[in-house]
Amino acid sequence: MHLICGGGGGGGVYFHRSCALWLLVILLPQCWVAVSSQYEGEQGMFYSNNDQGGQEQGMFYGDDDQSWSGGAFRGGAFRDDRERYWRESNPDPYPDPNPSQLQQPDQVVSQQQIPNQPPQQIPQQVQNPNQFPQQVQNQNPNQPQVQNQNQNQQQVQNQNQNQQQVQNQNQNQQQVQNQNQNQQQAQNQNQVVRGFYDQSCPSAESVVRRTMVDSFRRNPLLAAGILRLFFHDCFVRGCDGSVLLDRKPGGPIPEKESDVNNNSITGFRVIDDAKKRLERMCPGVVSCSDILALAARDAVWISGGPRWSVPTGRLDGRVSLATEADNEIPPPDLRIRDLRKAFLAKGLNTHDVVTLSGAHTIGRAHCPAFEDRLYNFSATNAPDPTLNLSLLDSLQKICPRVGNTTFTVSLDRQTQVLFDNSYYVQLLASNGLLQTDQQLLFDASTAGLVRAYAADSSMFFRAFAKAMIKLSRVGLKAPGEGEIRKHCRRVNP
Ligand code: HEM
């Protein structure tokens, strides 16, 4: 690990793993943390640029490892908020949360809101589909001509009426179809409920929480990995655990090997670990997609963010395609209009774009995710003019022009592993790392909310919890469309 602090040079200091346990979260304002690429399960040497143009090397640990090694900041104190939190307020590190402190599941997406009116008008019209032939049969050919003319006029009128009726019927059938679709969606959404496993696997949530706490102790960076994993799962075929599936021999390339995910997505082993524990306790009961949704919630909470009640009862999907991930997950240089469209396609609005982007208060990005902003923004052969100059300078040192694909930089310049509102504060200072982040301040539809969240962290926390519940309901599988996988990396035989 290498740290660049306030323009000073110097290398990182590496602690023995027993010390590292007491340094769960190390936070120092103004420190810019660049960590080498840490792919899960890997362990070995890392190479990282230092801010004087040289390179450093040391050990890194993937989430397979039993320890996480923190760095020390030369000349700075560190805060150990999470560890203090655990020791002082939680003698038992895995208590059940106090329900009154949890954000309740979002009632916005409930059957109440989705139109559920009985299709009253339709049956009446559907009852008389033969009206027109009946009227034609009733014509009497022996009546005087005038009468016939009147009758004919009447017929034309009736024909018009009937055409109108047919049109109405079609419209109403369409309405019925739409209502059915909405009801289906509502049913799928309502199939997830709070406390779904209370009877069938009462320890489900605490097992996931314990697994997350253990993983976080080994490597706090994994919390960010899990949160991103959940987002990428929900944006492709809904929150169905499809991102967790490995490639089958001879099968198509799965989501996890897509360009957008490959080599940058982490956290699979944490989910495997939780699943293994749960399968021992309640086999075949807890879905992988639920484990991921719960783990993402816990990732935020462990990192200092809000906690909410996750509705559970999801089913796992059986299909995972890299092409879909590359098409549906927004790239970091997407313009705000298209970004909003991408979210809208998943039932998420502009408010949700701003709120969920706040997830970038933790974690890091690899150089290629923002490289064009440093050297060739929008094919101008110049840096992004909205980028803070001192940030530009630091980033150009870490990410040289000739592609460095392995070095990473904190998404939130101030606090990499603390979930707080400083991501928005950084946007106000033009310190947003990704183009999709920074442009939230420059668009009229999003700037107001960025400022509001920067000023009020509890407003951000409340909104984030709500938006995550909304995200967790995207594209749920209906009964019969999914399964409860025995192993999160494979569909059931
Ligand atoms: C708004 C559209 C979004 C875009 C364009 C975007 C893009 C990115 C990119 C390019 C990275 C860096 C990946 C890398 O280089 O390793 C990243 C990291 C991350 N993203 Fe997003 N993201 C978006 C929304 C979200 C959402 C909605 C969430 C979660 C709710 C999320 C959570 C994260 C996290 C936690 C990381 C850090 C991952 C780590 O450190 O391992 N992102 N995102």
XYZ file of C-alpha atoms and ligand atoms in Angstrom, residues 221 223-225 227-228 231-232 264 266 330-333 339 343 353 356-357 359-360 362-367 369 408 411 434 436 464 468 471, ligand 1:
78
model
C -11.617 -2.741 1.026
C -16.889 -3.777 1.807
C -16.698 -1.597 -1.296
C -16.219 -4.659 -3.481
C -21.433 -3.055 -2.565
C -20.379 -2.758 -6.201
C -25.127 -3.003 -7.983
C -23.735 -4.967 -10.915
C -12.080 -5.173 -11.137
C -14.333 -8.495 -5.928
C -23.126 2.266 -17.170
C -19.525 3.100 -18.101
C -17.737 5.885 -16.174
C -17.697 8.328 -19.086
C -26.872 7.851 -17.234
C -31.194 4.084 -14.406
C -28.773 8.316 -9.653
C -26.744 5.706 -5.258
C -23.651 7.329 -6.762
C -21.719 4.573 -2.863
C -18.484 5.964 -4.298
C -15.924 4.031 -0.365
C -13.652 2.033 -2.651
C -11.325 2.707 -5.489
C -11.040 2.800 -9.244
C -8.389 1.529 -11.617
C -6.592 4.079 -13.804
C -11.731 4.199 -15.442
C -5.999 2.148 -8.147
C -13.050 7.290 -5.337
C -15.092 9.556 -12.391
C -20.100 10.295 -14.075
C -29.297 6.063 0.507
C -30.797 0.720 -1.868
C -32.389 -1.058 -6.113
C -23.869 5.905 -11.599
C -23.284 5.033 -12.367
C -22.034 4.326 -11.942
C -20.897 4.236 -12.651
C -20.645 4.810 -14.024
C -19.955 3.512 -11.852
C -18.684 3.204 -12.236
C -17.716 2.696 -11.396
C -16.353 2.481 -11.759
C -15.743 2.730 -13.127
C -15.711 2.026 -10.676
C -14.236 1.656 -10.570
C -14.027 0.214 -10.953
C -12.569 -0.123 -11.011
O -11.862 0.518 -11.777
O -12.143 -1.027 -10.290
C -16.666 1.932 -9.616
C -16.387 1.506 -8.348
C -17.339 1.344 -7.391
N -18.695 1.479 -7.548
Fe -19.611 2.370 -9.086
N -20.545 3.165 -10.675
C -21.825 3.644 -10.687
C -22.781 3.466 -9.707
C -22.574 2.727 -8.581
C -23.612 2.306 -7.683
C -25.097 2.581 -7.884
C -23.011 1.635 -6.678
C -23.630 0.954 -5.487
C -24.821 1.198 -5.017
C -21.597 1.645 -6.938
C -20.636 1.146 -6.110
C -19.287 1.191 -6.370
C -18.270 0.878 -5.384
C -18.510 0.579 -3.913
C -17.054 0.957 -6.029
C -15.679 0.658 -5.453
C -15.358 -0.805 -5.708
C -14.078 -1.303 -5.074
O -13.381 -0.548 -4.427
O -13.771 -2.500 -5.236
N -21.379 2.285 -8.117
N -17.882 2.337 -10.077
